[in-house]
PDB file of C-alpha atoms in Angstrom:
ATOM      1  CA  UNK A   1      44.949 -11.789 -11.982  1.00  0.00           C
ATOM      2  CA  UNK A   2      42.187 -13.781 -10.509  1.00  0.00           C
ATOM      3  CA  UNK A   3      40.162 -10.726  -9.411  1.00  0.00           C
ATOM      4  CA  UNK A   4      40.235  -9.471 -12.914  1.00  0.00           C
ATOM      5  CA  UNK A   5      38.920 -12.608 -14.308  1.00  0.00           C
ATOM      6  CA  UNK A   6      36.090 -12.748 -11.712  1.00  0.00           C
ATOM      7  CA  UNK A   7      35.178  -9.000 -12.544  1.00  0.00           C
ATOM      8  CA  UNK A   8      35.383  -9.512 -16.324  1.00  0.00           C
ATOM      9  CA  UNK A   9      33.086 -12.791 -15.778  1.00  0.00           C
ATOM     10  CA  UNK A  10      30.631 -10.913 -13.586  1.00  0.00           C
ATOM     11  CA  UNK A  11      30.521  -7.879 -16.054  1.00  0.00           C
ATOM     12  CA  UNK A  12      29.832 -10.212 -19.197  1.00  0.00           C
ATOM     13  CA  UNK A  13      27.018 -11.833 -17.172  1.00  0.00           C
ATOM     14  CA  UNK A  14      25.381  -8.611 -16.171  1.00  0.00           C
ATOM     15  CA  UNK A  15      25.917  -7.135 -19.879  1.00  0.00           C
ATOM     16  CA  UNK A  16      24.548 -10.513 -21.343  1.00  0.00           C
ATOM     17  CA  UNK A  17      21.380 -10.430 -19.105  1.00  0.00           C
ATOM     18  CA  UNK A  18      20.766  -6.852 -19.911  1.00  0.00           C
ATOM     19  CA  UNK A  19      21.020  -7.677 -23.614  1.00  0.00           C
ATOM     20  CA  UNK A  20      18.550 -10.398 -23.408  1.00  0.00           C
ATOM     21  CA  UNK A  21      16.103  -8.256 -21.455  1.00  0.00           C
ATOM     22  CA  UNK A  22      16.488  -5.503 -24.050  1.00  0.00           C
ATOM     23  CA  UNK A  23      15.815  -8.082 -26.878  1.00  0.00           C
ATOM     24  CA  UNK A  24      12.729  -9.559 -25.226  1.00  0.00           C
ATOM     25  CA  UNK A  25       9.362  -8.861 -27.039  1.00  0.00           C
ATOM     26  CA  UNK A  26       7.220  -6.213 -25.608  1.00  0.00           C
ATOM     27  CA  UNK A  27       4.843  -7.273 -22.939  1.00  0.00           C
ATOM     28  CA  UNK A  28       1.187  -7.532 -23.803  1.00  0.00           C
ATOM     29  CA  UNK A  29      -0.850  -4.955 -21.737  1.00  0.00           C
ATOM     30  CA  UNK A  30      -4.284  -5.430 -20.748  1.00  0.00           C
ATOM     31  CA  UNK A  31      -6.837  -2.757 -21.582  1.00  0.00           C
ATOM     32  CA  UNK A  32      -7.315  -0.084 -18.750  1.00  0.00           C
ATOM     33  CA  UNK A  33     -10.826   1.005 -19.960  1.00  0.00           C
ATOM     34  CA  UNK A  34     -12.844   1.394 -16.658  1.00  0.00           C
ATOM     35  CA  UNK A  35     -15.569  -1.187 -15.916  1.00  0.00           C
ATOM     36  CA  UNK A  36     -15.055  -3.076 -19.276  1.00  0.00           C
ATOM     37  CA  UNK A  37     -14.656  -6.899 -19.018  1.00  0.00           C
ATOM     38  CA  UNK A  38     -12.677  -8.476 -21.991  1.00  0.00           C
ATOM     39  CA  UNK A  39     -12.294 -12.060 -23.197  1.00  0.00           C
ATOM     40  CA  UNK A  40      -8.589 -12.279 -24.646  1.00  0.00           C
ATOM     41  CA  UNK A  41      -8.848 -14.416 -27.788  1.00  0.00           C
ATOM     42  CA  UNK A  42      -6.162 -15.670 -30.297  1.00  0.00           C
ATOM     43  CA  UNK A  43      -6.470 -15.095 -34.099  1.00  0.00           C
ATOM     44  CA  UNK A  44      -4.857 -17.494 -36.742  1.00  0.00           C
ATOM     45  CA  UNK A  45      -1.837 -15.017 -36.522  1.00  0.00           C
ATOM     46  CA  UNK A  46      -1.454 -15.610 -33.015  1.00  0.00           C
ATOM     47  CA  UNK A  47      -2.013 -11.929 -32.093  1.00  0.00           C
ATOM     48  CA  UNK A  48      -4.239 -11.593 -29.011  1.00  0.00           C
ATOM     49  CA  UNK A  49      -7.451  -9.814 -29.461  1.00  0.00           C
ATOM     50  CA  UNK A  50      -9.632  -8.259 -26.770  1.00  0.00           C
ATOM     51  CA  UNK A  51     -13.179  -8.848 -27.197  1.00  0.00           C
ATOM     52  CA  UNK A  52     -15.742  -7.041 -25.067  1.00  0.00           C
ATOM     53  CA  UNK A  53     -17.826  -9.415 -22.719  1.00  0.00           C
ATOM     54  CA  UNK A  54     -19.552  -7.079 -20.547  1.00  0.00           C
ATOM     55  CA  UNK A  55     -19.489  -3.205 -19.661  1.00  0.00           C
ATOM     56  CA  UNK A  56     -20.274  -1.465 -16.397  1.00  0.00           C
ATOM     57  CA  UNK A  57     -18.594  -4.130 -14.286  1.00  0.00           C
ATOM     58  CA  UNK A  58     -17.884  -2.582 -10.752  1.00  0.00           C
ATOM     59  CA  UNK A  59     -15.142  -5.048  -9.747  1.00  0.00           C
ATOM     60  CA  UNK A  60     -12.749  -7.534 -11.235  1.00  0.00           C
ATOM     61  CA  UNK A  61     -14.731 -10.369  -9.359  1.00  0.00           C
ATOM     62  CA  UNK A  62     -17.821  -9.499 -11.516  1.00  0.00           C
ATOM     63  CA  UNK A  63     -15.712  -9.643 -14.598  1.00  0.00           C
ATOM     64  CA  UNK A  64     -14.434 -13.002 -13.646  1.00  0.00           C
ATOM     65  CA  UNK A  65     -17.994 -14.182 -13.155  1.00  0.00           C
ATOM     66  CA  UNK A  66     -18.980 -12.901 -16.655  1.00  0.00           C
ATOM     67  CA  UNK A  67     -16.139 -14.941 -18.069  1.00  0.00           C
ATOM     68  CA  UNK A  68     -16.993 -18.087 -16.039  1.00  0.00           C
ATOM     69  CA  UNK A  69     -20.706 -17.569 -17.620  1.00  0.00           C
ATOM     70  CA  UNK A  70     -19.119 -17.427 -21.059  1.00  0.00           C
ATOM     71  CA  UNK A  71     -16.830 -20.437 -20.528  1.00  0.00           C
ATOM     72  CA  UNK A  72     -19.780 -22.643 -19.242  1.00  0.00           C
ATOM     73  CA  UNK A  73     -21.775 -21.608 -22.172  1.00  0.00           C
ATOM     74  CA  UNK A  74     -19.175 -22.669 -24.585  1.00  0.00           C
ATOM     75  CA  UNK A  75     -18.677 -25.934 -22.809  1.00  0.00           C
ATOM     76  CA  UNK A  76     -22.646 -26.537 -23.032  1.00  0.00           C
ATOM     77  CA  UNK A  77     -22.344 -25.974 -26.685  1.00  0.00           C
ATOM     78  CA  UNK A  78     -19.917 -28.727 -27.163  1.00  0.00           C
ATOM     79  CA  UNK A  79     -16.544 -26.862 -26.579  1.00  0.00           C
ATOM     80  CA  UNK A  80     -13.615 -28.621 -25.000  1.00  0.00           C
ATOM     81  CA  UNK A  81     -11.318 -25.650 -23.733  1.00  0.00           C
ATOM     82  CA  UNK A  82     -11.640 -25.577 -19.817  1.00  0.00           C
ATOM     83  CA  UNK A  83      -9.200 -22.388 -19.526  1.00  0.00           C
ATOM     84  CA  UNK A  84     -10.216 -18.699 -20.238  1.00  0.00           C
ATOM     85  CA  UNK A  85      -8.233 -15.626 -20.111  1.00  0.00           C
ATOM     86  CA  UNK A  86      -9.715 -12.222 -19.759  1.00  0.00           C
ATOM     87  CA  UNK A  87      -8.676  -8.806 -18.819  1.00  0.00           C
ATOM     88  CA  UNK A  88     -10.181  -6.044 -16.492  1.00  0.00           C
ATOM     89  CA  UNK A  89      -8.690  -2.434 -15.876  1.00  0.00           C
ATOM     90  CA  UNK A  90      -5.134  -3.361 -16.723  1.00  0.00           C
ATOM     91  CA  UNK A  91      -5.144  -6.817 -15.101  1.00  0.00           C
ATOM     92  CA  UNK A  92      -5.345 -10.366 -16.741  1.00  0.00           C
ATOM     93  CA  UNK A  93      -7.791 -12.994 -15.241  1.00  0.00           C
ATOM     94  CA  UNK A  94      -7.043 -16.695 -15.669  1.00  0.00           C
ATOM     95  CA  UNK A  95      -9.958 -19.191 -15.202  1.00  0.00           C
ATOM     96  CA  UNK A  96      -9.477 -22.607 -15.129  1.00  0.00           C
ATOM     97  CA  UNK A  97     -10.608 -25.985 -13.169  1.00  0.00           C
ATOM     98  CA  UNK A  98      -8.947 -24.910  -9.933  1.00  0.00           C
ATOM     99  CA  UNK A  99     -10.454 -21.349 -10.005  1.00  0.00           C
ATOM    100  CA  UNK A 100      -9.596 -17.716 -10.645  1.00  0.00           C
ATOM    101  CA  UNK A 101      -6.199 -16.076 -10.718  1.00  0.00           C
ATOM    102  CA  UNK A 102      -5.256 -12.554 -11.504  1.00  0.00           C
ATOM    103  CA  UNK A 103      -2.077 -11.037 -12.924  1.00  0.00           C
ATOM    104  CA  UNK A 104      -0.635  -7.857 -14.143  1.00  0.00           C
ATOM    105  CA  UNK A 105       1.034  -9.657 -17.100  1.00  0.00           C
ATOM    106  CA  UNK A 106       0.267 -12.830 -19.304  1.00  0.00           C
ATOM    107  CA  UNK A 107       3.232 -14.743 -17.926  1.00  0.00           C
ATOM    108  CA  UNK A 108       4.015 -13.202 -14.751  1.00  0.00           C
ATOM    109  CA  UNK A 109       3.096 -14.202 -11.095  1.00  0.00           C
ATOM    110  CA  UNK A 110      -0.627 -14.835 -10.600  1.00  0.00           C
ATOM    111  CA  UNK A 111      -2.673 -14.048  -7.324  1.00  0.00           C
ATOM    112  CA  UNK A 112      -5.231 -16.959  -6.580  1.00  0.00           C
ATOM    113  CA  UNK A 113      -8.519 -15.095  -6.079  1.00  0.00           C
ATOM    114  CA  UNK A 114     -11.409 -17.493  -6.277  1.00  0.00           C
ATOM    115  CA  UNK A 115     -11.374 -21.173  -5.615  1.00  0.00           C
ATOM    116  CA  UNK A 116     -14.054 -23.901  -6.880  1.00  0.00           C
ATOM    117  CA  UNK A 117     -16.244 -25.257  -4.318  1.00  0.00           C
ATOM    118  CA  UNK A 118     -17.056 -28.879  -4.376  1.00  0.00           C
ATOM    119  CA  UNK A 119     -20.114 -28.421  -6.680  1.00  0.00           C
ATOM    120  CA  UNK A 120     -17.962 -26.257  -9.091  1.00  0.00           C
ATOM    121  CA  UNK A 121     -19.142 -22.683  -7.983  1.00  0.00           C
ATOM    122  CA  UNK A 122     -16.606 -20.053  -7.270  1.00  0.00           C
ATOM    123  CA  UNK A 123     -15.796 -18.725  -4.061  1.00  0.00           C
ATOM    124  CA  UNK A 124     -13.308 -16.760  -1.909  1.00  0.00           C
ATOM    125  CA  UNK A 125     -10.645 -19.545  -0.936  1.00  0.00           C
ATOM    126  CA  UNK A 126     -11.161 -18.906   3.018  1.00  0.00           C
ATOM    127  CA  UNK A 127     -14.887 -19.397   2.809  1.00  0.00           C
ATOM    128  CA  UNK A 128     -14.672 -22.893   1.643  1.00  0.00           C
ATOM    129  CA  UNK A 129     -15.166 -25.786   4.121  1.00  0.00           C
ATOM    130  CA  UNK A 130     -12.840 -28.734   3.253  1.00  0.00           C
ATOM    131  CA  UNK A 131     -12.746 -32.454   4.213  1.00  0.00           C
ATOM    132  CA  UNK A 132      -9.897 -33.659   6.138  1.00  0.00           C
ATOM    133  CA  UNK A 133      -8.161 -34.842   2.739  1.00  0.00           C
ATOM    134  CA  UNK A 134      -8.356 -31.171   1.410  1.00  0.00           C
ATOM    135  CA  UNK A 135     -11.302 -31.780  -0.896  1.00  0.00           C
ATOM    136  CA  UNK A 136     -13.843 -28.833  -0.967  1.00  0.00           C
ATOM    137  CA  UNK A 137     -17.249 -29.664   0.720  1.00  0.00           C
ATOM    138  CA  UNK A 138     -19.151 -26.434   0.543  1.00  0.00           C
ATOM    139  CA  UNK A 139     -19.028 -22.689   1.142  1.00  0.00           C
ATOM    140  CA  UNK A 140     -19.098 -21.831   4.845  1.00  0.00           C
ATOM    141  CA  UNK A 141     -22.390 -20.077   5.958  1.00  0.00           C
ATOM    142  CA  UNK A 142     -22.447 -16.418   6.531  1.00  0.00           C
TER     143      UNK A 142
END
């Protein structure tokens, strides 16, 4: 009798999880156009909109640089949003005060790609020299 209850409970959990997964909203996919860099903006209806920022970008890091330029331009014009989301060839790009992260989805795991140096520039994390307390000092020479 106890085994039946355990099996029934386990089956209920599995079926419940499957039902919740099936009911979930469809995942937003990043555009896969080759070499095109997008800014992901939101309209009043909360539906994301992909705005072209640059074309003919050879790598995702170049797209991140174009998005960083755009972020800094908005801040210089009086904007207050320090975070930006972009997309490049099927991946999302997240820019914030710590640096740049990449992900296959908007709410999935993020890969830390570029860190901010002591003066705010972006660099590969291993190239940044740090103080003993961990604060960035400069980019290591080549």
